[in-house]
C-alpha positions as a Python dict, from the first residue, in 0.01 Angstrom:
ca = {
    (1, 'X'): (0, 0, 0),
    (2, 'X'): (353, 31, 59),
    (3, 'X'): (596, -230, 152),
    (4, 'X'): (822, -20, 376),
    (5, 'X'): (1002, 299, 421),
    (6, 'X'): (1361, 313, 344),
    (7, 'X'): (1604, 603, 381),
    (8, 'X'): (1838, 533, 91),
    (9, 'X'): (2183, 721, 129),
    (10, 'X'): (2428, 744, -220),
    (11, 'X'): (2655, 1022, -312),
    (12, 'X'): (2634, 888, -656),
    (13, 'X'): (2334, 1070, -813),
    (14, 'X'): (2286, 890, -1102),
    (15, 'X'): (2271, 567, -863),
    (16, 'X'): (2079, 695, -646),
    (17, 'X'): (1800, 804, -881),
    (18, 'X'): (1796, 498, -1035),
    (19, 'X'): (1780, 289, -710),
    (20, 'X'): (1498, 479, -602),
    (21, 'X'): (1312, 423, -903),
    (22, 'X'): (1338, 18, -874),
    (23, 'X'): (1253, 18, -510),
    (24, 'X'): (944, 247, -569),
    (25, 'X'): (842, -1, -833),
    (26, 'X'): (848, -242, -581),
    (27, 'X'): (593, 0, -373),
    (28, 'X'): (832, 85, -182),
    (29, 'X'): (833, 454, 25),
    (30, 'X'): (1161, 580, -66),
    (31, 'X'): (1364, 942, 48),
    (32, 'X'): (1697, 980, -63),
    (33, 'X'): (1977, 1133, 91),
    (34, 'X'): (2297, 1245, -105),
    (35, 'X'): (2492, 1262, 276),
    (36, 'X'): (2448, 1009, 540),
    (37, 'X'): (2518, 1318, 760),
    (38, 'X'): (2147, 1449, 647),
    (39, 'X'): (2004, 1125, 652),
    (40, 'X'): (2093, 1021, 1037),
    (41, 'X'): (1907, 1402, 1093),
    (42, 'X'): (1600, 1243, 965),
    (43, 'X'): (1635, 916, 1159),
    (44, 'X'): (1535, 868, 1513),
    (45, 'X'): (1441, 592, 1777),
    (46, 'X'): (1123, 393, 1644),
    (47, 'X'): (1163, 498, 1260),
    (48, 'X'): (957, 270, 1084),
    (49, 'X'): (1185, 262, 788),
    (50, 'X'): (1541, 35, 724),
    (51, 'X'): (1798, 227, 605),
    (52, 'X'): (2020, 105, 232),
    (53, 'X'): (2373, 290, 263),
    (54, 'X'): (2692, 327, 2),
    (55, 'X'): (2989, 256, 240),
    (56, 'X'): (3238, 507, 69),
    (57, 'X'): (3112, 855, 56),
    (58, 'X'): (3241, 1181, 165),
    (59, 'X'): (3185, 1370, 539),
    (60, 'X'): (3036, 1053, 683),
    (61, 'X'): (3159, 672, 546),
    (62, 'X'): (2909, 407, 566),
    (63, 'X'): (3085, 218, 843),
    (64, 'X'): (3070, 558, 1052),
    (65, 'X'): (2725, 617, 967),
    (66, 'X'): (2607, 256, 1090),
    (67, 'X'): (2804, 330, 1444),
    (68, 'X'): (2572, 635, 1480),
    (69, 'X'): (2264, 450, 1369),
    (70, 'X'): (2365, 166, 1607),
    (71, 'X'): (2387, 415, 1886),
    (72, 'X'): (2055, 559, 1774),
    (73, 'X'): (1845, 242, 1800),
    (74, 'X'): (2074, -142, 1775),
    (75, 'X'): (1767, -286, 1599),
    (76, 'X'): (1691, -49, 1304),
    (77, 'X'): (1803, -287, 982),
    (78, 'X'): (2085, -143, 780),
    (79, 'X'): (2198, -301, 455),
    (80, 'X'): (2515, -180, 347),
    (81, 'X'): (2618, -71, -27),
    (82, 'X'): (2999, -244, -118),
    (83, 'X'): (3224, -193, -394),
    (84, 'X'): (3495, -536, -457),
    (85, 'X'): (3756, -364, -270),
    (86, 'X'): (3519, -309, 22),
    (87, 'X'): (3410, -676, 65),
    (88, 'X'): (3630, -712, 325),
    (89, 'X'): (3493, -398, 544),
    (90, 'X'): (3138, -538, 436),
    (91, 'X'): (3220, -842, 641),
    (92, 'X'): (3336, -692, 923),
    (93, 'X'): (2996, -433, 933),
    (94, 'X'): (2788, -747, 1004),
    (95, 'X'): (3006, -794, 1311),
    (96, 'X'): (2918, -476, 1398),
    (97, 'X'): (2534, -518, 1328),
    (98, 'X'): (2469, -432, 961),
    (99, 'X'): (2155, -634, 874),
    (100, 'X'): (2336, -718, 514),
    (101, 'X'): (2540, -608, 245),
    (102, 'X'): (2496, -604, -155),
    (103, 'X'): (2830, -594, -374),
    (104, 'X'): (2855, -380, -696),
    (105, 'X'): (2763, -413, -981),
    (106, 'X'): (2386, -372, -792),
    (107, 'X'): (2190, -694, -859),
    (108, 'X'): (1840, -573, -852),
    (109, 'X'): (1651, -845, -731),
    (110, 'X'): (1932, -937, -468),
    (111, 'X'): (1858, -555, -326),
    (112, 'X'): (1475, -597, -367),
    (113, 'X'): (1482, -949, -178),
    (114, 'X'): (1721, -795, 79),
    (115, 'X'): (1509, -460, 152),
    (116, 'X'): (1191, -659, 197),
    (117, 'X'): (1326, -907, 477),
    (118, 'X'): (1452, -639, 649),
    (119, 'X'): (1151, -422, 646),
    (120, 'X'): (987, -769, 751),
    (121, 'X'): (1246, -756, 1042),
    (122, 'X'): (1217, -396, 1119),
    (123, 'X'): (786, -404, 1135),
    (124, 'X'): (830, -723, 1418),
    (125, 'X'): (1064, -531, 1581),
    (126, 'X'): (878, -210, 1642),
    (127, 'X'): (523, -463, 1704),
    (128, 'X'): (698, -632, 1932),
    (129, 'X'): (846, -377, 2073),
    (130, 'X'): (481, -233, 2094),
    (131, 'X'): (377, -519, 2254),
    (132, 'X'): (606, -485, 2521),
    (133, 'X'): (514, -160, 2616),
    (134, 'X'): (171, -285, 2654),
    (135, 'X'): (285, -558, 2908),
    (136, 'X'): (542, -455, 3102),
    (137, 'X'): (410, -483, 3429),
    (138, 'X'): (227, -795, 3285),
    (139, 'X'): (526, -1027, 3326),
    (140, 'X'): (525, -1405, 3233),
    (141, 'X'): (701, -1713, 3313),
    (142, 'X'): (881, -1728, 2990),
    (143, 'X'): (1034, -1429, 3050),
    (144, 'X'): (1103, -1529, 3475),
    (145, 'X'): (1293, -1833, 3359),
    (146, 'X'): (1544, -1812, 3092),
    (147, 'X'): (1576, -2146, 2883),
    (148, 'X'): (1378, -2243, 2549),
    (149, 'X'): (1473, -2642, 2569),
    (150, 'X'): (1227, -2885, 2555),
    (151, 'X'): (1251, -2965, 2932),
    (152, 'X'): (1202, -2608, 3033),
    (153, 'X'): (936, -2553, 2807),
    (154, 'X'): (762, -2859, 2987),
    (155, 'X'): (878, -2722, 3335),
    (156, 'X'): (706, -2375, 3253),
    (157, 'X'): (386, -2516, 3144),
    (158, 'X'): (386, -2763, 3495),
    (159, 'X'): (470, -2436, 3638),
    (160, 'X'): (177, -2216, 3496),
    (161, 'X'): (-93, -2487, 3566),
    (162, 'X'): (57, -2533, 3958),
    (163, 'X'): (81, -2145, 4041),
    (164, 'X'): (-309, -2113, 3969),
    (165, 'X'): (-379, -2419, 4191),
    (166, 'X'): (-364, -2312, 4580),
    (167, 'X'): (-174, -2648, 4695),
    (168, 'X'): (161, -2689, 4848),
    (169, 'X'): (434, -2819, 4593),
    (170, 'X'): (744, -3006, 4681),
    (171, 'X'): (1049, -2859, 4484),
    (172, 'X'): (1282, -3082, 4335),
    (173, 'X'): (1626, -2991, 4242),
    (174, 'X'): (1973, -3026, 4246),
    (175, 'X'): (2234, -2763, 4411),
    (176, 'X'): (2247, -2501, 4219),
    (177, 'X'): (1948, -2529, 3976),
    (178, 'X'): (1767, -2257, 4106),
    (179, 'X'): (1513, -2374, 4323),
    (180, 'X'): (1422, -2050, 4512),
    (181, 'X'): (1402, -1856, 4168),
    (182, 'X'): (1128, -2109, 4052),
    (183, 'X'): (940, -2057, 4427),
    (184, 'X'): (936, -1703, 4329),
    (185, 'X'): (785, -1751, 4010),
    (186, 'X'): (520, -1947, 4100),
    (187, 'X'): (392, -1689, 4354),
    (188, 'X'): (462, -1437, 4088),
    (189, 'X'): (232, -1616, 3861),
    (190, 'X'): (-29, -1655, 4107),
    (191, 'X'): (-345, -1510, 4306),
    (192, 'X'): (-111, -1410, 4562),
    (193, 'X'): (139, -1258, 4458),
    (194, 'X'): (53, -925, 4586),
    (195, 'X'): (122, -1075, 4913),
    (196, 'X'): (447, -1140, 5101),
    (197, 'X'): (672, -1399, 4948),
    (198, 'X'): (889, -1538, 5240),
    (199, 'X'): (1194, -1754, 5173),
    (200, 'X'): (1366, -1923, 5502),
    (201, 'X'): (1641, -2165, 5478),
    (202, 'X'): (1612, -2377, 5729),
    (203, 'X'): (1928, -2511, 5751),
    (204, 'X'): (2074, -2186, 5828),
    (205, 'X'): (1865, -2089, 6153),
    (206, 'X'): (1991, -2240, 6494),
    (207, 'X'): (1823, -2537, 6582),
    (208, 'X'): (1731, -2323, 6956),
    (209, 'X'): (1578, -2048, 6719),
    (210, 'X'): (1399, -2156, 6466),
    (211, 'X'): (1058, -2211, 6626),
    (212, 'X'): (1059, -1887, 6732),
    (213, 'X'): (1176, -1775, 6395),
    (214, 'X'): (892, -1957, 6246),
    (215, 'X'): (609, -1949, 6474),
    (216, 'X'): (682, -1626, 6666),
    (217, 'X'): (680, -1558, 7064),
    (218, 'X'): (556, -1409, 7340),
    (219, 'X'): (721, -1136, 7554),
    (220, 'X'): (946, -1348, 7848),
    (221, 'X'): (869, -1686, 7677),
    (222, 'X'): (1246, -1803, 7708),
    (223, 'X'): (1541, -1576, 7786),
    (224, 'X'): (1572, -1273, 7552),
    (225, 'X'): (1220, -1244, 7444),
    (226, 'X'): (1188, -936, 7565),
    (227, 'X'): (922, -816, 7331),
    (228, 'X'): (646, -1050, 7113),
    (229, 'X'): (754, -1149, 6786),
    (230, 'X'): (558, -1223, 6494),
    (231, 'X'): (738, -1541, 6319),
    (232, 'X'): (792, -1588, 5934),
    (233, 'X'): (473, -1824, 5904),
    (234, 'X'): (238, -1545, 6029),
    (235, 'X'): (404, -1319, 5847),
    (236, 'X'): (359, -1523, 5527),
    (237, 'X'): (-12, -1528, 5579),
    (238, 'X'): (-213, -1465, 5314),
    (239, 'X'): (114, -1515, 5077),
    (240, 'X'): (366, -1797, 5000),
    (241, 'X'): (583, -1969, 5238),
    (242, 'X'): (868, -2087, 5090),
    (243, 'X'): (1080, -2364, 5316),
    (244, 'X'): (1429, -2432, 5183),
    (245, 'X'): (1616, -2713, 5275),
    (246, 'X'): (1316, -2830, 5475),
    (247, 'X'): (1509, -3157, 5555),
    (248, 'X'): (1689, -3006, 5784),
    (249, 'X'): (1382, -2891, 6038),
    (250, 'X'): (1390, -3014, 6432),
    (251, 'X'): (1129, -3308, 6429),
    (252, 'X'): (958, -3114, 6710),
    (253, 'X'): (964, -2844, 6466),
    (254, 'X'): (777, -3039, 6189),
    (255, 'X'): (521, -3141, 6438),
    (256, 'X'): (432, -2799, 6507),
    (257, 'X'): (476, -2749, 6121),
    (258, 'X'): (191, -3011, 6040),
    (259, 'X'): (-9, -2887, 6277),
    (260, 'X'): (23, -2511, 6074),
    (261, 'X'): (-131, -2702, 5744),
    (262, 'X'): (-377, -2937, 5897),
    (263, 'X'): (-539, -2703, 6063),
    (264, 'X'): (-488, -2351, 5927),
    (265, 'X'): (-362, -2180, 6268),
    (266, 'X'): (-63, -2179, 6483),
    (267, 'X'): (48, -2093, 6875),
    (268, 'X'): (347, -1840, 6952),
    (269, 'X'): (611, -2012, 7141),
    (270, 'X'): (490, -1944, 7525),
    (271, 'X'): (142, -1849, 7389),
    (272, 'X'): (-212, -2056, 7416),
    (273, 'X'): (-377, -1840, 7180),
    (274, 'X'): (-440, -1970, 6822),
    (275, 'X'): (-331, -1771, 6533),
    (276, 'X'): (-526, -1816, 6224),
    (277, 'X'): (-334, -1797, 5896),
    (278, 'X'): (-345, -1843, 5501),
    (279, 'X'): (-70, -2005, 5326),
    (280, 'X'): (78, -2184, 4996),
    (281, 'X'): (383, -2391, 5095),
    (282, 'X'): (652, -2470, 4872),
    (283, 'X'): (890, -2669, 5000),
    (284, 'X'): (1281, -2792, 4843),
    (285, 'X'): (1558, -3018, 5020),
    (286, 'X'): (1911, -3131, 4955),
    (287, 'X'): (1830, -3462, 4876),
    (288, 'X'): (1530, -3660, 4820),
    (289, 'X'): (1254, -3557, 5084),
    (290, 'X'): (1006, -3925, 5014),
    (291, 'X'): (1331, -4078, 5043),
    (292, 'X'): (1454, -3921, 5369),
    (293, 'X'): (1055, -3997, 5516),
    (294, 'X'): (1083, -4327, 5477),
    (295, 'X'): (1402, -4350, 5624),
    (296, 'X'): (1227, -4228, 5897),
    (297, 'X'): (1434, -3877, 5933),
    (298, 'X'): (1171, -3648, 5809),
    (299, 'X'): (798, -3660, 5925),
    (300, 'X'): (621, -3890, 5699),
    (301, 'X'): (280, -3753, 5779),
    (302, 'X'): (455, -3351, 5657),
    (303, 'X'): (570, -3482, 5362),
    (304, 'X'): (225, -3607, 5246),
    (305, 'X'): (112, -3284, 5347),
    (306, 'X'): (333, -3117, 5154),
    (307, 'X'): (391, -3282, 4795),
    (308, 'X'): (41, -3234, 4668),
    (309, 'X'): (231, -3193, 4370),
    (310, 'X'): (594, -3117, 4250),
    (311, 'X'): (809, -2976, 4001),
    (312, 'X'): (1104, -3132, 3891),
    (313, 'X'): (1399, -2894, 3797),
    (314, 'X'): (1622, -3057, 3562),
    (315, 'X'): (1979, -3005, 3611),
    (316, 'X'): (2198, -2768, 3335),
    (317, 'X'): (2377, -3153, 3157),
    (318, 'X'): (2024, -3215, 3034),
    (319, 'X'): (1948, -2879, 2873),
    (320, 'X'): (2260, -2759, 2689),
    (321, 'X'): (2092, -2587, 2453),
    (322, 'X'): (2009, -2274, 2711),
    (323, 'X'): (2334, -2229, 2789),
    (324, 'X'): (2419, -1955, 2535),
    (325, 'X'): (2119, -1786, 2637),
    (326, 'X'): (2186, -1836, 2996),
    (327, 'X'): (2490, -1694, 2944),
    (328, 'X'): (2453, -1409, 2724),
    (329, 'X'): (2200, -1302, 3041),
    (330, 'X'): (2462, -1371, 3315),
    (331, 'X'): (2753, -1190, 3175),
    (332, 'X'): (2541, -901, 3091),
    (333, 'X'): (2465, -888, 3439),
    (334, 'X'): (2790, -935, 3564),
    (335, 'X'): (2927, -628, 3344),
    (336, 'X'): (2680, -415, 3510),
    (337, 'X'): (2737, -516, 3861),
    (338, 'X'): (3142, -516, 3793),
    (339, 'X'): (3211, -259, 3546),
    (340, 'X'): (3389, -439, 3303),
    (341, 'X'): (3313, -545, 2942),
    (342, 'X'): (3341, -928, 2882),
    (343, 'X'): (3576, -1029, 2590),
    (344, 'X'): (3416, -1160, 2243),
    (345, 'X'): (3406, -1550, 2292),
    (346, 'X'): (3457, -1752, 1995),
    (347, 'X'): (3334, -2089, 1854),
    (348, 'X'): (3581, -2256, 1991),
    (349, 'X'): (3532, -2087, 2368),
    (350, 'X'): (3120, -2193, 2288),
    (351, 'X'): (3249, -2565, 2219),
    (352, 'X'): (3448, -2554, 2564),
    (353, 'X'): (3132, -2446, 2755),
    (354, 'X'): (2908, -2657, 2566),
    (355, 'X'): (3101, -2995, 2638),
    (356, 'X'): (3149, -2899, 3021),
    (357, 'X'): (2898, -3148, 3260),
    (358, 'X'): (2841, -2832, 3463),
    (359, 'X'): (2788, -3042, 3795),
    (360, 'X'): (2678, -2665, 3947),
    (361, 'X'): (2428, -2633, 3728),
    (362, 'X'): (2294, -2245, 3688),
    (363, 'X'): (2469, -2133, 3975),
    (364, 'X'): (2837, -2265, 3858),
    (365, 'X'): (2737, -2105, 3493),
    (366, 'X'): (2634, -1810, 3658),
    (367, 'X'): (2954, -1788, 3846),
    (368, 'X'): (3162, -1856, 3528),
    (369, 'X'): (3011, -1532, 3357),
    (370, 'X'): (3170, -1322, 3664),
    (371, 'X'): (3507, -1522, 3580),
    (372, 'X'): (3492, -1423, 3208),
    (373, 'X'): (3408, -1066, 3253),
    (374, 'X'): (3711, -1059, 3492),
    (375, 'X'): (3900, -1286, 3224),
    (376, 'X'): (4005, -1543, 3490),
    (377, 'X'): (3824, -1849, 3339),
    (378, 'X'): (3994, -2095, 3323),
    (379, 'X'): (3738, -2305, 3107),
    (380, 'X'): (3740, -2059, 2830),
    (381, 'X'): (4095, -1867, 2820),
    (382, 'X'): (4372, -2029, 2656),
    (383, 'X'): (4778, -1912, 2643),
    (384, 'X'): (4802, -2106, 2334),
    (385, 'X'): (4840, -1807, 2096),
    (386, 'X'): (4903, -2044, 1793),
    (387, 'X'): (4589, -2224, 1846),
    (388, 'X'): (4363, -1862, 1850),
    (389, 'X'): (4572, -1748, 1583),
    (390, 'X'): (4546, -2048, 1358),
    (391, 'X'): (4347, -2100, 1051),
    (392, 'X'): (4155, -2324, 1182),
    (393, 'X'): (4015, -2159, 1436),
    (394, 'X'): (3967, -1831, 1236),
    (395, 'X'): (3713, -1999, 1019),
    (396, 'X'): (3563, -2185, 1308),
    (397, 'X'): (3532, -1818, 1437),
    (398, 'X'): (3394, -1703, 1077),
    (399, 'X'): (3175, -2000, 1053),
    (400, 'X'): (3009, -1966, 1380),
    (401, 'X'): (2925, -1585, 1364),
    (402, 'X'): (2772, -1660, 1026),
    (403, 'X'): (2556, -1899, 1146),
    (404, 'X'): (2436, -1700, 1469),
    (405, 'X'): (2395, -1383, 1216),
    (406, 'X'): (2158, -1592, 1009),
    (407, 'X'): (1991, -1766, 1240),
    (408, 'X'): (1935, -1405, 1446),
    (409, 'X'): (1803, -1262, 1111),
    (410, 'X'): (1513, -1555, 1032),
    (411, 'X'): (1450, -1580, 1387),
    (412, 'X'): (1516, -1954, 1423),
    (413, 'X'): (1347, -2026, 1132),
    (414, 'X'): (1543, -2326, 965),
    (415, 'X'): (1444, -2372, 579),
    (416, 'X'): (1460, -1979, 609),
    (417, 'X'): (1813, -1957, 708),
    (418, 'X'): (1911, -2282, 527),
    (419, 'X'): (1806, -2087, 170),
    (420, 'X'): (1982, -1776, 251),
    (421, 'X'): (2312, -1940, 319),
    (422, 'X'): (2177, -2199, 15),
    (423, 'X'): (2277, -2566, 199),
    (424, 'X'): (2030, -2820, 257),
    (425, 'X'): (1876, -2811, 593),
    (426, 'X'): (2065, -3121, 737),
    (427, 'X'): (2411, -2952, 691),
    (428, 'X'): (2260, -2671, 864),
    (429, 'X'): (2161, -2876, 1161),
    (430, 'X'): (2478, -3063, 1152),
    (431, 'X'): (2669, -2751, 1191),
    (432, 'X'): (2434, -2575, 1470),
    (433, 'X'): (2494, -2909, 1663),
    (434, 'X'): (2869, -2854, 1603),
    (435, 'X'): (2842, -2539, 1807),
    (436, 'X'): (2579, -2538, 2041),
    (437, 'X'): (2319, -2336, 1842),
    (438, 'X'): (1935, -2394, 1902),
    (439, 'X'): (1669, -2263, 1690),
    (440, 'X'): (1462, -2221, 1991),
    (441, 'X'): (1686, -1997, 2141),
    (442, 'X'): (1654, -1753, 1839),
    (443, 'X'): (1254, -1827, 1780),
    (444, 'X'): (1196, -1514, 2100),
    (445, 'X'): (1530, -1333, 1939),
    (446, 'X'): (1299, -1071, 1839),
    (447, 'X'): (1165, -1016, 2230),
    (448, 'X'): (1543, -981, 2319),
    (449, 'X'): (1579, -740, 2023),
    (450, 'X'): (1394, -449, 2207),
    (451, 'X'): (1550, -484, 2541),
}
């Protein structure tokens, strides 16, 4: 049984033979290429094989020949052949993706150990990406909400067991967390979610309109209603209603609101027919709704009627450890919608958005990406040119790409990474904590791979 395929490129034929000989002992599947111009011919989007590459050669370098290949397919593992005098161009090919590189004079079992991790790498990748094209109208939570902290992980599981109950949840949040996006996802996740989702933020209708925004009228019920209406509620039937800032609903209003849940039907303003209807409320407010009831400026009775259960949101301060995910997400999304590349942030620009209390929460974050793709931050961007410039900073820079490169390669795994990069695990953790890096966040890194 072989261990992998691997196109092996080296215009050096007495190198190449022999290389393929001690990868074949290894049971390896090997075809050699004296060109990399033939080899990328033989290449193509799911190859099952990892590619081993000399970096100087004639026609086609190896540092051309990996820009191709990355073009081809980013994921396919590449492990780069270097001579001393091209250790420094071996360095900068990880930046631009090479899976590793081995230095001349060849050290057999460092190529052998190398070639198997990344055929490791490579089979997960194409599984996964497998996988994926099983599912993809099978979407889950985890991949709804972005965030692999320990408080999201709890929040997704509270969320999975509460979108198969059919009970109305209170939403609990601060500005900015994304309240509406987890009222989406639970309907997503639920019976009925092939149903209408409706959203309405009731602190945005007109306190003379929003009873017949919610509950619909009849033709000539008050001035203007010149034709019957069907409101949001009835709309919603059968689907999710999801009441934002709830808090600030007329009391009259909430009474007809209560009535809705209690009893399953509703009237049309300057109607005396019932209406019956199905729903699953969610509800969110500004503030905090069992407070506001028993100060006696929000219907008691409603809220009772509507916290069956809740979900607690917890604000972006308590899980720091998304926010390079978060953001990696946001500013790919704002390149797209602005047409602009975002500039390659350092260690030292992670550090900045790791120590900031982010009293916005997602929103603010989200908002930041826009900034940095327009490079008007001014949480990241700096016009200290000595500090960028300065040693310091450059190995902070160094330091922090290794890591992430590591970390990417193992998937998250810890006594993995801390071997290749031989330190004991605790100075590994120590220097992950020193910029922001979570193991979770690389532990999917292999979902993200395929994308």
């Amino acid at each position: 049984m072989s261990n992998g395929r691997i196109v092996l490129v080296e215009d050096d034929k007495e190198l190449r033979e022999s290389l393929k000989e001690i990868l074949e002992l290894q049971k390896f599947t090997v075809t050699d290429f004296a060109g990399a111009d033939m080899a990328l011919v033989s290449l193509q989007y799911n190859s099952d094989a990892i590619v081993i590459s000399d970096i100087r050669m004639p026609t086609m370098d190896g540092i051309t020949f990996l820009k191709h290949l990355q073009k081809l397919d980013p994921t396919l593992p590449v492990i780069l052949i270097s001579g001393h005098a091209d250790i420094e161009t071996a360095l900068e090919s990880i930046k631009l993706g090479a899976f590793d590189f081995v230095e001349k004079p060849l050290r057999p079992e460092r190529l052998i150990g190398l070639a198997g991790k990344a055929a490791q790498h490579r089979s997960l990748t194409l599984e996964n990406r497998r996988l994926k094209q099983n599912k993809q109208h099978d979407i889950t939570a985890d991949q709804l909400l972005i965030g692999q902290s320990d408080v999201m992980q709890k929040l997704k599981q509270r969320l999975i067991t509460l979108a198969n109950a059919d009970i109305n949840i209170v939403i609990n949040g601060e500005t900015g967390t994304g309240k509406e996006k987890i009222a989406r996802t639970l309907h997503s996740q639920s019976s009925r979610k092939n149903r209408p989702f409706v959203a309405i933020n009731c602190g945005a209708m007109p306190e003379n309109l929003i009873e017949s925004e919610l509950f619909g009228h009849e033709a000539g019920s008050f001035t203007g209603a010149n034709k019957k209406r069907i409101g949001k509620i009835e709309h919603a039937s059968g689907g999710t209603l999801f009441l934002d800032e709830i808090e600030s609903m007329p009391l009259t209003a909430q009474i007809r609101l209560l009535r809705v849940i209690q009893e399953g039907e509703l009237e049309r303003v300057g109607s005396n027919e019932t209406v019956k209807v199905d729903l699953k409320v969610l509800s969110a407010a500004k503030g905090d709704l069992l407070a506001l009831s028993q100060e006696g400026t929000f219907r008691q009775d409603l809220y009772y009627r509507l916290n069956v259960a809740s979900l607690d949101i917890p604000p972006l301060r308590e899980r720091k450890s998304d926010i390079p995910q978060l953001l990696g997400y946001f500013l790919y999304e704002a390149e797209k919608r602005l047409g602009q590349i975002a500039p390659t942030l350092t260690s030292i620009h992670f550090q900045q958005l790791m120590s900031h209390d982010w009293p916005g929460n997602v929103r603010e974050l989200m908002n930041e990406a826009d900034r940095i793709v327009l490079g008007i931050s001014d949480l990241i961007f700096t016009n200290d040119a000595d500090a960028c410039h300065s040693l310091s900073h450059q190995l902070a820079q160094y330091e922090f790409s290794v890591l992430h490169h590591t970390l990417k390669m193992f998937h998250g795994h810890i006594s993995n990474a801390a071997e290749y990069l031989d330190i004991p695990r605790k100075n590994l953790y120590l220097r992950m904590k020193k910029y922001g890096l979570n193991k979770a966040s690389y532990l999917i890194d292999n979902l993200k791979d395929v994308e």
